[in-house]
Short mmCIF file of C-alpha atoms in Angstrom, two decimals:
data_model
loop_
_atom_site.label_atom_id
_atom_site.label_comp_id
_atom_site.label_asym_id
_atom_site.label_seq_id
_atom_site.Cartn_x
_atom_site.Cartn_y
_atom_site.Cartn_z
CA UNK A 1 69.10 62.12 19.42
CA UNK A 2 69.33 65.20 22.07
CA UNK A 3 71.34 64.47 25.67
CA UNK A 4 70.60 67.80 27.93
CA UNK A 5 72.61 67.73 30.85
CA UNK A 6 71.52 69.09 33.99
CA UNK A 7 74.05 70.40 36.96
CA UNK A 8 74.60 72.39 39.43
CA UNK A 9 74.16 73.30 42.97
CA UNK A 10 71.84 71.75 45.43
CA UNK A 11 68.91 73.84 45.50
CA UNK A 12 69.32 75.85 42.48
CA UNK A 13 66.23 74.39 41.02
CA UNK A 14 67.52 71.17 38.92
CA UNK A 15 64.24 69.22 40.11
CA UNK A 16 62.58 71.89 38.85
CA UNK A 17 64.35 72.11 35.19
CA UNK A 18 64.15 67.97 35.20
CA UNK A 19 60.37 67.98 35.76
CA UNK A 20 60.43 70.77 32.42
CA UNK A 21 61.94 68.91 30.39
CA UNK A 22 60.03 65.42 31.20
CA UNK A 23 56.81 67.38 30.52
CA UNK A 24 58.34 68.17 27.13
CA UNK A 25 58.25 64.22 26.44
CA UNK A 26 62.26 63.77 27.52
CA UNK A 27 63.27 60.57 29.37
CA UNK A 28 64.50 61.80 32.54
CA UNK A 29 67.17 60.21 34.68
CA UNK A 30 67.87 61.89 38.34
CA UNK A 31 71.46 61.61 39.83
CA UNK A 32 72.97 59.15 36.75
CA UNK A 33 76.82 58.78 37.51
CA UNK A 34 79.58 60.47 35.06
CA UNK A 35 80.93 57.44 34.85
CA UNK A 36 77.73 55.31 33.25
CA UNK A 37 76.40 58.26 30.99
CA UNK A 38 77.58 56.52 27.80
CA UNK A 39 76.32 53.17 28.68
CA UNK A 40 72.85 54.68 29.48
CA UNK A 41 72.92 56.50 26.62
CA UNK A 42 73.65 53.38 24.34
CA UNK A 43 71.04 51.66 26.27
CA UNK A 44 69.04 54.66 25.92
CA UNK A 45 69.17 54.88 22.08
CA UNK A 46 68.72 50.64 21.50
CA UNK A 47 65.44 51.77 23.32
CA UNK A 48 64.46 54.36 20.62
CA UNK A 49 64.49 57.41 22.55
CA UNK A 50 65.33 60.12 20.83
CA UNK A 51 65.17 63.66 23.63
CA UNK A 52 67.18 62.45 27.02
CA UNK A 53 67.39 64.23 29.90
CA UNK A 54 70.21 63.54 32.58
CA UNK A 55 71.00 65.12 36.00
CA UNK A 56 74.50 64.71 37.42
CA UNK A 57 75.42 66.56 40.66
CA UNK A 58 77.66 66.03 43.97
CA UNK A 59 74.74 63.28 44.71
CA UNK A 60 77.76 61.23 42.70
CA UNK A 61 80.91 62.99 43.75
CA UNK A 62 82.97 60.81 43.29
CA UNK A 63 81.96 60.31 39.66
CA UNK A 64 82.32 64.22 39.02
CA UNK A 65 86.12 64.68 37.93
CA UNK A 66 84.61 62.32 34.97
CA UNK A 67 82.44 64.44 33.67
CA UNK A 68 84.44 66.64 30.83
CA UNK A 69 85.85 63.33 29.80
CA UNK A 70 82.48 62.15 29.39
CA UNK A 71 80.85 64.71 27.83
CA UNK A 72 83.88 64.98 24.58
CA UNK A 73 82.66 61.02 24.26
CA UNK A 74 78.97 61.97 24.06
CA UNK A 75 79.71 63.84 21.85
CA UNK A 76 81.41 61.95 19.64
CA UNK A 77 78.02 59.69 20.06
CA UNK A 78 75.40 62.24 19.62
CA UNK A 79 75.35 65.14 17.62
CA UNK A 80 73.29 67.25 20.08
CA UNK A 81 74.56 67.38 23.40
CA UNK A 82 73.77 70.42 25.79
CA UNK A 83 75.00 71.16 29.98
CA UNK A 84 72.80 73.37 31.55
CA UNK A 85 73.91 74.50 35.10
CA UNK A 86 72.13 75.88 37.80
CA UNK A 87 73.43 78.41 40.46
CA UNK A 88 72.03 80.80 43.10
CA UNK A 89 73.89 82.70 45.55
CA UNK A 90 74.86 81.00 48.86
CA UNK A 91 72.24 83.71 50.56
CA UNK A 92 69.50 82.02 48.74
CA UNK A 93 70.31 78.80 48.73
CA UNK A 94 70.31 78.81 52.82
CA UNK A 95 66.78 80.86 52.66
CA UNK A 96 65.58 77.76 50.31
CA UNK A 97 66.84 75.08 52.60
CA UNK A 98 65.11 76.34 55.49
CA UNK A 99 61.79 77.17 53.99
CA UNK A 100 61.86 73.59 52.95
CA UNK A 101 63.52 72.03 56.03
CA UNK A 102 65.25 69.87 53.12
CA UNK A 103 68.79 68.71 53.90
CA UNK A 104 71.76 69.49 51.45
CA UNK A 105 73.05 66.41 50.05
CA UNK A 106 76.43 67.09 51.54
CA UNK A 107 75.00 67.58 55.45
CA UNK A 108 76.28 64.02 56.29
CA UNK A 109 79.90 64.87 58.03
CA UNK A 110 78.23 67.90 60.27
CA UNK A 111 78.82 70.73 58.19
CA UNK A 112 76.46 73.88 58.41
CA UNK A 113 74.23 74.68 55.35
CA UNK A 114 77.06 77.55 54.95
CA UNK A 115 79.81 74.68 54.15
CA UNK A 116 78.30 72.34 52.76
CA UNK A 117 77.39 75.13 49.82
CA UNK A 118 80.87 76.76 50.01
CA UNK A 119 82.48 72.94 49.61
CA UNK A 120 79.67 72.02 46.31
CA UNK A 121 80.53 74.61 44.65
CA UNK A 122 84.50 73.88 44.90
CA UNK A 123 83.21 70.09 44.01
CA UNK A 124 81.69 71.26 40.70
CA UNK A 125 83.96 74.49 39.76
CA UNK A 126 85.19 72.29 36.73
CA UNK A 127 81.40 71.80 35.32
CA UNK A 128 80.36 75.57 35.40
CA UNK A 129 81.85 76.43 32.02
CA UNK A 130 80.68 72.96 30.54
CA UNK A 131 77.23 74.70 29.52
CA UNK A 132 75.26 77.18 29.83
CA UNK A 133 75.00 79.07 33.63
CA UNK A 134 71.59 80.18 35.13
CA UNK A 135 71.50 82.25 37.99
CA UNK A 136 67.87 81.47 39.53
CA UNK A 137 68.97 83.44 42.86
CA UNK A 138 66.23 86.16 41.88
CA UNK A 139 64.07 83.57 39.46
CA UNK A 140 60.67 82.50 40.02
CA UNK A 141 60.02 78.83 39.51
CA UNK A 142 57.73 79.88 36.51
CA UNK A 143 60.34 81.83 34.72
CA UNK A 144 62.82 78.95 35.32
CA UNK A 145 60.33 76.65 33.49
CA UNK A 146 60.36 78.91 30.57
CA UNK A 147 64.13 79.49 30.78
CA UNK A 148 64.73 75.51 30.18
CA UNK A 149 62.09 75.23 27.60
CA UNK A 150 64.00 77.69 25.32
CA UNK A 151 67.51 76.35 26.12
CA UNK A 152 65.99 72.94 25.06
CA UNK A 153 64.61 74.12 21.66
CA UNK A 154 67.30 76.60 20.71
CA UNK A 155 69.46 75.61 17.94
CA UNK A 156 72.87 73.75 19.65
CA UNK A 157 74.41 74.23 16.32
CA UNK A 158 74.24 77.85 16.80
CA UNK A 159 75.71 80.65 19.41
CA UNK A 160 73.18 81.54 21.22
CA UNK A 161 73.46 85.36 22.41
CA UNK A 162 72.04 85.92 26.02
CA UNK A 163 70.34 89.70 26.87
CA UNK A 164 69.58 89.74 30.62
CA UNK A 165 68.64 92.80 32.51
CA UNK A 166 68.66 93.07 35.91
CA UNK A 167 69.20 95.56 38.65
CA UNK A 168 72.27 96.16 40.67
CA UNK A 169 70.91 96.62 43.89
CA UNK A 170 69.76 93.28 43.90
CA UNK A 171 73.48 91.83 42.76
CA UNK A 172 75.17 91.21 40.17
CA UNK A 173 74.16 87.49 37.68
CA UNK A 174 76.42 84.80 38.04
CA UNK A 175 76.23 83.57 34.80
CA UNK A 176 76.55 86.68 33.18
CA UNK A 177 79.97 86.85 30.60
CA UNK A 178 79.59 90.60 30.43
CA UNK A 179 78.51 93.09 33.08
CA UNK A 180 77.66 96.08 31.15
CA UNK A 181 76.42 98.99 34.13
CA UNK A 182 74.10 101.74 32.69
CA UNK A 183 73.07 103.72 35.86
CA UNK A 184 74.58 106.84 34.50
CA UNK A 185 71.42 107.11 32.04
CA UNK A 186 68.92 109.42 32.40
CA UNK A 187 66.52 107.98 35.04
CA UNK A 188 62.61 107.54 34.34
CA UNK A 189 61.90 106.62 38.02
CA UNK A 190 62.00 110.21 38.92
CA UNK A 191 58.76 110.94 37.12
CA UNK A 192 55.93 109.87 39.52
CA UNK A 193 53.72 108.56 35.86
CA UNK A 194 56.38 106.58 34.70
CA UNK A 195 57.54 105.12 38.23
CA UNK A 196 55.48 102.12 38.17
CA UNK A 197 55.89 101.18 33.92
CA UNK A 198 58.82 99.12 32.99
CA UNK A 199 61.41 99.39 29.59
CA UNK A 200 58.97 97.60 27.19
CA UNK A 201 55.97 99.67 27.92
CA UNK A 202 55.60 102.65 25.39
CA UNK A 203 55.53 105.83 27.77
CA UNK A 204 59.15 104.71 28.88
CA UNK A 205 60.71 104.13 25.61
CA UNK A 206 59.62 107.37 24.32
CA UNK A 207 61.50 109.01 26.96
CA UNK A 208 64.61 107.16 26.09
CA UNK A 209 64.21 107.44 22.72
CA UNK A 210 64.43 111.16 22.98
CA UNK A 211 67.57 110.75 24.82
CA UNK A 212 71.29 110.80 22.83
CA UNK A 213 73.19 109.35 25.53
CA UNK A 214 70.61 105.92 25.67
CA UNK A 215 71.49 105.94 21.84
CA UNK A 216 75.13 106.25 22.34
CA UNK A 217 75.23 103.65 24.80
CA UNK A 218 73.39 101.18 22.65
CA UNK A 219 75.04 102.10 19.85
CA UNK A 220 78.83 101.41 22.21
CA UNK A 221 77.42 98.05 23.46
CA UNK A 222 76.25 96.60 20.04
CA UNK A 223 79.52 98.01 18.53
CA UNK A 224 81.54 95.53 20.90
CA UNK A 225 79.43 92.52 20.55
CA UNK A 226 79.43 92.74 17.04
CA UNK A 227 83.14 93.61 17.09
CA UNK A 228 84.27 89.86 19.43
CA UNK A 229 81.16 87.48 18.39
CA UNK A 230 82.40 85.87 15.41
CA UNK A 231 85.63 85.31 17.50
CA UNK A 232 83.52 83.67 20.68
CA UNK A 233 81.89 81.50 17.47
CA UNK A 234 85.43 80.41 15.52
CA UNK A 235 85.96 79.49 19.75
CA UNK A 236 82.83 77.43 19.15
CA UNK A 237 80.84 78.72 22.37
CA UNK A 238 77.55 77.85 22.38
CA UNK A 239 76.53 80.64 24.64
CA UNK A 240 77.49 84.26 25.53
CA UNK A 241 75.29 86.19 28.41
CA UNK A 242 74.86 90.18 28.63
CA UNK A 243 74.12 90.90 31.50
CA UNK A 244 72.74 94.99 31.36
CA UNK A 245 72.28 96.62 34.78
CA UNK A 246 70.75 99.79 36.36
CA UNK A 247 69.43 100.40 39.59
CA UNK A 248 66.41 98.20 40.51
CA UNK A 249 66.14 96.17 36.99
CA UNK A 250 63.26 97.92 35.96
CA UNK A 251 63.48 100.48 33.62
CA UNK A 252 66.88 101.63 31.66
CA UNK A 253 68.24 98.03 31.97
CA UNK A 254 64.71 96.20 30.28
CA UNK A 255 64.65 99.04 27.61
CA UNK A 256 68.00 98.66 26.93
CA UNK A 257 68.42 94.86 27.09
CA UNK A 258 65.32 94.60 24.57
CA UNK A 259 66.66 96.97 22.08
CA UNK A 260 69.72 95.11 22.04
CA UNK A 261 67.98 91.82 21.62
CA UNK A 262 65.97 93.17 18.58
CA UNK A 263 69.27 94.32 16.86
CA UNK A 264 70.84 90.91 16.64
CA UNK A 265 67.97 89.81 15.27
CA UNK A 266 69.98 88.00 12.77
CA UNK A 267 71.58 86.11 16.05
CA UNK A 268 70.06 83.53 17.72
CA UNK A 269 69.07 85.63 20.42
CA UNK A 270 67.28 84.96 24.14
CA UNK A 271 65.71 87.40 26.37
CA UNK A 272 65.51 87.77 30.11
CA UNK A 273 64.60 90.84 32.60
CA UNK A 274 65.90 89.40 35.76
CA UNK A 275 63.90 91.34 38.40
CA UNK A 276 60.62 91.12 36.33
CA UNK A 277 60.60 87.47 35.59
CA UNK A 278 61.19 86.96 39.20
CA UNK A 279 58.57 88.87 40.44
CA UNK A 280 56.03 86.19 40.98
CA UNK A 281 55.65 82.20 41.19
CA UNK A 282 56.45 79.08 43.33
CA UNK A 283 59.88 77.81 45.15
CA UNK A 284 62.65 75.89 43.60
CA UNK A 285 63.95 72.68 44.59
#
């Protein structure tokens, strides 16, 4: 049996993720209090399901302090049991709520859209290291969809090793572990032909490739990782994000971020090019 847990902030896009992961064939609960998540998973399994899907958010607040607690006994019930949590900046979040004209779950004692984010994200500040963090802030709902299907068929009994690019201009991932900033490379941008390409097409990474200091600084980031992962494993993390920056997310930070990826190929590795997977699709909700 697999138990993915889905938190996070209102707005962030857990509908979204829930409605993946029930087109995948899981049973999918909305809004299931901490406290009852091993007696619907009993009643779950005496059912025969085998992939469950659970959302838990501030919907049950005063179930939330319950939710390590809970998860160690899932655990201890199911092999396979995953936390994925959803964030966006607070920015975002209020652009979301009024495009939809939804109200946050928290509006009820006359707080602004402001507070009532500020005050969630106290309420769930014990979940966010509880799984693994996705900042949709800059996300399309398409890319989100494909984010949750590979979380869901990853293998939980291995680190998984998180390459995200993204550009600095447009802020900094909240779910990244580390922040590594490589706007001091040589710039592509500058040539008018290569302006509009990206890090995986060719033209670009033959210009890096004929640059030593794009080497070096491969070379220094790979060096670290392989240096501290076996000691995030013996921790028994189940996911570390590297987060690689430049400018606008386009070119040094994609070439960079997929070189890395292919050079822990012996990881289990995902990929993600913030600004490019967000260029294009549908809201979140």
């Amino acid at each position: 049996m697999q138990l993915i847990l889905i938190s996070g902030l209102s707005g962030s896009g857990k509908s979204v993720a829930l409605r993946v992961l029930e087109d995948l064939g899981y049973y999918c609960v909305d809004n299931l209090p901490a406290t009852m998540l091993m007696d619907a998973l009993k009643l779950y399994s005496e059912f025969g399901y085998k992939h469950i899907a659970i959302s838990v958010d501030t919907r049950s607040a005063p179930t939330l302090a319950a939710l390590p607690k809970a998860i160690s006994e899932l655990k201890s019930f199911v092999s396979d049991v995953r936390l994925i949590y959803l964030e966006a900046t607070a920015d975002v979040l209020v652009k979301r709520f009024s495009e939809t004209r939804r109200r946050h779950p928290l509006s009820g004692n006359g707080l602004t859209v402001e507070e009532c984010i500020r005050l969630e994200r106290e309420m769930l500040e014990h979940v966010v290291d509880l799984g693994h963090r996705i900042d949709t802030s800059n996300l399309s709902a398409n890319a989100l969809r494909s984010y949750v299907k590979l979380m869901a068929e990853a293998d939980s009994s291995r680190l998984t090793l998180v390459f995200e690019s993204f550009g600095f201009k447009h802020g900094i991932p909240l779910d990244a572990d580390f922040v590594f900033d490589v706007r001091c490379l040589p710039n592509p941008y500058y040539d008018e032909k290569l302006r509009p390409l990206t890090g995986r097409d060719q033209p670009i990474c033959d210009f890096f490739a004929a640059e030593a200091e794009v080497a070096q600084m491969q070379q220094d980031i790979a060096g670290f990782l392989q240096r501290w992962l076996p000691r995030f494993k013996q921790d028994n993390r189940s996911y570390v994000t590297v987060a690689i920056g430049c400018t606008g997310g386009q070119h040094r930070s994609v070439y960079l971020a997929e070189q890395l990826a292919a050079g822990f190929a012996d990881e289990q590795v995902l990929l993600r090019h913030r600004q490019l997977d967000g260029r294009s699709g549908d809201g979140h909700k």
